[in-house]
mmCIF file of C-alpha atoms in Angstrom:
data_model
loop_
_atom_site.group_PDB
_atom_site.id
_atom_site.type_symbol
_atom_site.label_atom_id
_atom_site.label_comp_id
_atom_site.label_asym_id
_atom_site.label_seq_id
_atom_site.Cartn_x
_atom_site.Cartn_y
_atom_site.Cartn_z
ATOM 1 C CA MET A 234 -29.566 -14.752 60.668
ATOM 2 C CA LEU A 235 -28.759 -17.766 62.814
ATOM 3 C CA SER A 236 -29.390 -20.166 59.928
ATOM 4 C CA ILE A 237 -26.911 -18.247 57.764
ATOM 5 C CA MET A 238 -24.261 -18.498 60.472
ATOM 6 C CA GLU A 239 -24.976 -22.214 60.897
ATOM 7 C CA ALA A 240 -24.747 -22.761 57.147
ATOM 8 C CA GLY A 241 -21.417 -20.925 56.961
ATOM 9 C CA GLY A 242 -20.019 -22.828 59.922
ATOM 10 C CA VAL A 243 -21.059 -26.191 58.542
ATOM 11 C CA ALA A 244 -19.697 -25.337 55.086
ATOM 12 C CA LEU A 245 -16.354 -24.283 56.579
ATOM 13 C CA PHE A 246 -16.167 -27.448 58.683
ATOM 14 C CA VAL A 247 -17.031 -29.691 55.727
ATOM 15 C CA ALA A 248 -14.450 -27.980 53.520
ATOM 16 C CA ILE A 249 -11.714 -28.248 56.152
ATOM 17 C CA VAL A 250 -12.436 -31.905 56.879
ATOM 18 C CA LEU A 251 -12.977 -33.123 53.319
ATOM 19 C CA THR A 252 -10.183 -31.240 51.525
ATOM 20 C CA PRO A 253 -7.390 -33.598 52.683
ATOM 21 C CA VAL A 254 -9.607 -36.585 51.870
ATOM 22 C CA LEU A 255 -10.222 -35.283 48.345
ATOM 23 C CA ILE A 256 -6.521 -34.582 47.805
ATOM 24 C CA ARG A 257 -5.546 -38.110 48.896
ATOM 25 C CA TYR A 258 -8.230 -39.619 46.668
ATOM 26 C CA GLN A 259 -7.132 -37.613 43.643
ATOM 27 C CA ARG A 260 -3.486 -38.518 44.189
ATOM 28 C CA SER A 261 -4.346 -42.222 44.505
ATOM 29 C CA LYS A 262 -6.283 -42.093 41.215
ATOM 30 C CA GLU A 263 -3.556 -39.919 39.617
ATOM 31 C CA ILE A 264 -6.026 -37.148 38.846
ATOM 32 C CA GLY A 265 -3.898 -34.062 38.502
ATOM 33 C CA GLN A 266 -2.763 -31.109 36.509
ATOM 34 C CA GLN A 267 -1.420 -31.923 33.059
ATOM 35 C CA ILE A 268 1.433 -29.729 31.874
ATOM 36 C CA ARG A 269 1.744 -29.138 28.142
ATOM 37 C CA GLU A 270 5.165 -29.621 26.646
ATOM 38 C CA GLU A 271 5.059 -26.265 24.849
ATOM 39 C CA GLY A 272 4.505 -24.467 28.163
ATOM 40 C CA PRO A 273 7.187 -22.801 30.246
ATOM 41 C CA ALA A 274 9.778 -25.124 31.782
ATOM 42 C CA THR A 275 9.158 -23.550 35.198
ATOM 43 C CA HIS A 276 5.661 -25.083 35.257
ATOM 44 C CA THR A 277 6.858 -28.680 35.239
ATOM 45 C CA TRP A 278 6.882 -28.827 39.040
ATOM 46 C CA LYS A 279 3.101 -28.385 38.951
ATOM 47 C CA ALA A 280 2.581 -31.731 37.193
ATOM 48 C CA GLY A 281 0.295 -34.006 39.151
ATOM 49 C CA THR A 282 -1.131 -31.278 41.393
ATOM 50 C CA PRO A 283 -4.686 -32.333 42.343
ATOM 51 C CA THR A 284 -7.371 -30.256 40.661
ATOM 52 C CA MET A 285 -11.144 -29.850 40.975
ATOM 53 C CA GLY A 286 -11.062 -28.224 44.432
ATOM 54 C CA GLY A 287 -13.967 -26.036 43.344
ATOM 55 C CA ILE A 288 -16.225 -29.065 43.400
ATOM 56 C CA LEU A 289 -15.518 -29.462 47.110
ATOM 57 C CA ILE A 290 -16.227 -25.789 47.786
ATOM 58 C CA VAL A 291 -19.586 -25.987 46.020
ATOM 59 C CA LEU A 292 -20.421 -29.276 47.767
ATOM 60 C CA ALA A 293 -19.553 -27.767 51.164
ATOM 61 C CA ALA A 294 -21.744 -24.739 50.445
ATOM 62 C CA ILE A 295 -24.684 -26.947 49.457
ATOM 63 C CA ILE A 296 -24.289 -29.163 52.523
ATOM 64 C CA GLY A 297 -23.982 -26.085 54.730
ATOM 65 C CA TYR A 298 -27.096 -24.548 53.229
ATOM 66 C CA LEU A 299 -29.121 -27.726 53.651
ATOM 67 C CA LEU A 300 -28.017 -28.350 57.236
ATOM 68 C CA GLY A 301 -28.352 -24.687 58.183
ATOM 69 C CA HIS A 302 -31.929 -24.570 56.974
ATOM 70 C CA VAL A 303 -33.192 -27.946 58.183
ATOM 71 C CA GLY A 304 -35.996 -27.506 60.666
ATOM 72 C CA GLY A 305 -37.282 -24.270 59.247
ATOM 73 C CA TYR A 306 -37.125 -20.898 60.882
ATOM 74 C CA ARG A 307 -36.557 -20.623 64.594
ATOM 75 C CA THR A 308 -37.420 -17.671 66.722
ATOM 76 C CA PHE A 309 -35.951 -16.948 70.097
ATOM 77 C CA THR A 310 -37.917 -14.689 72.401
#
């Protein structure tokens, strides 16, 4: 149970710390949402919004899992 809590804590920390870094990187490389011209005019304000945030969530979960389970099982008595 402790390793699950550690993994969740690490994943949350990684996601909180790396999200602004990823957003700045994507904006600097101009990686963002493309708006089609035949779409609604109200969607034009979304142009350039950084995408691929799911990659960071998956990466944070993997890092959290690995760091939460390093060292094997621990027992406290």
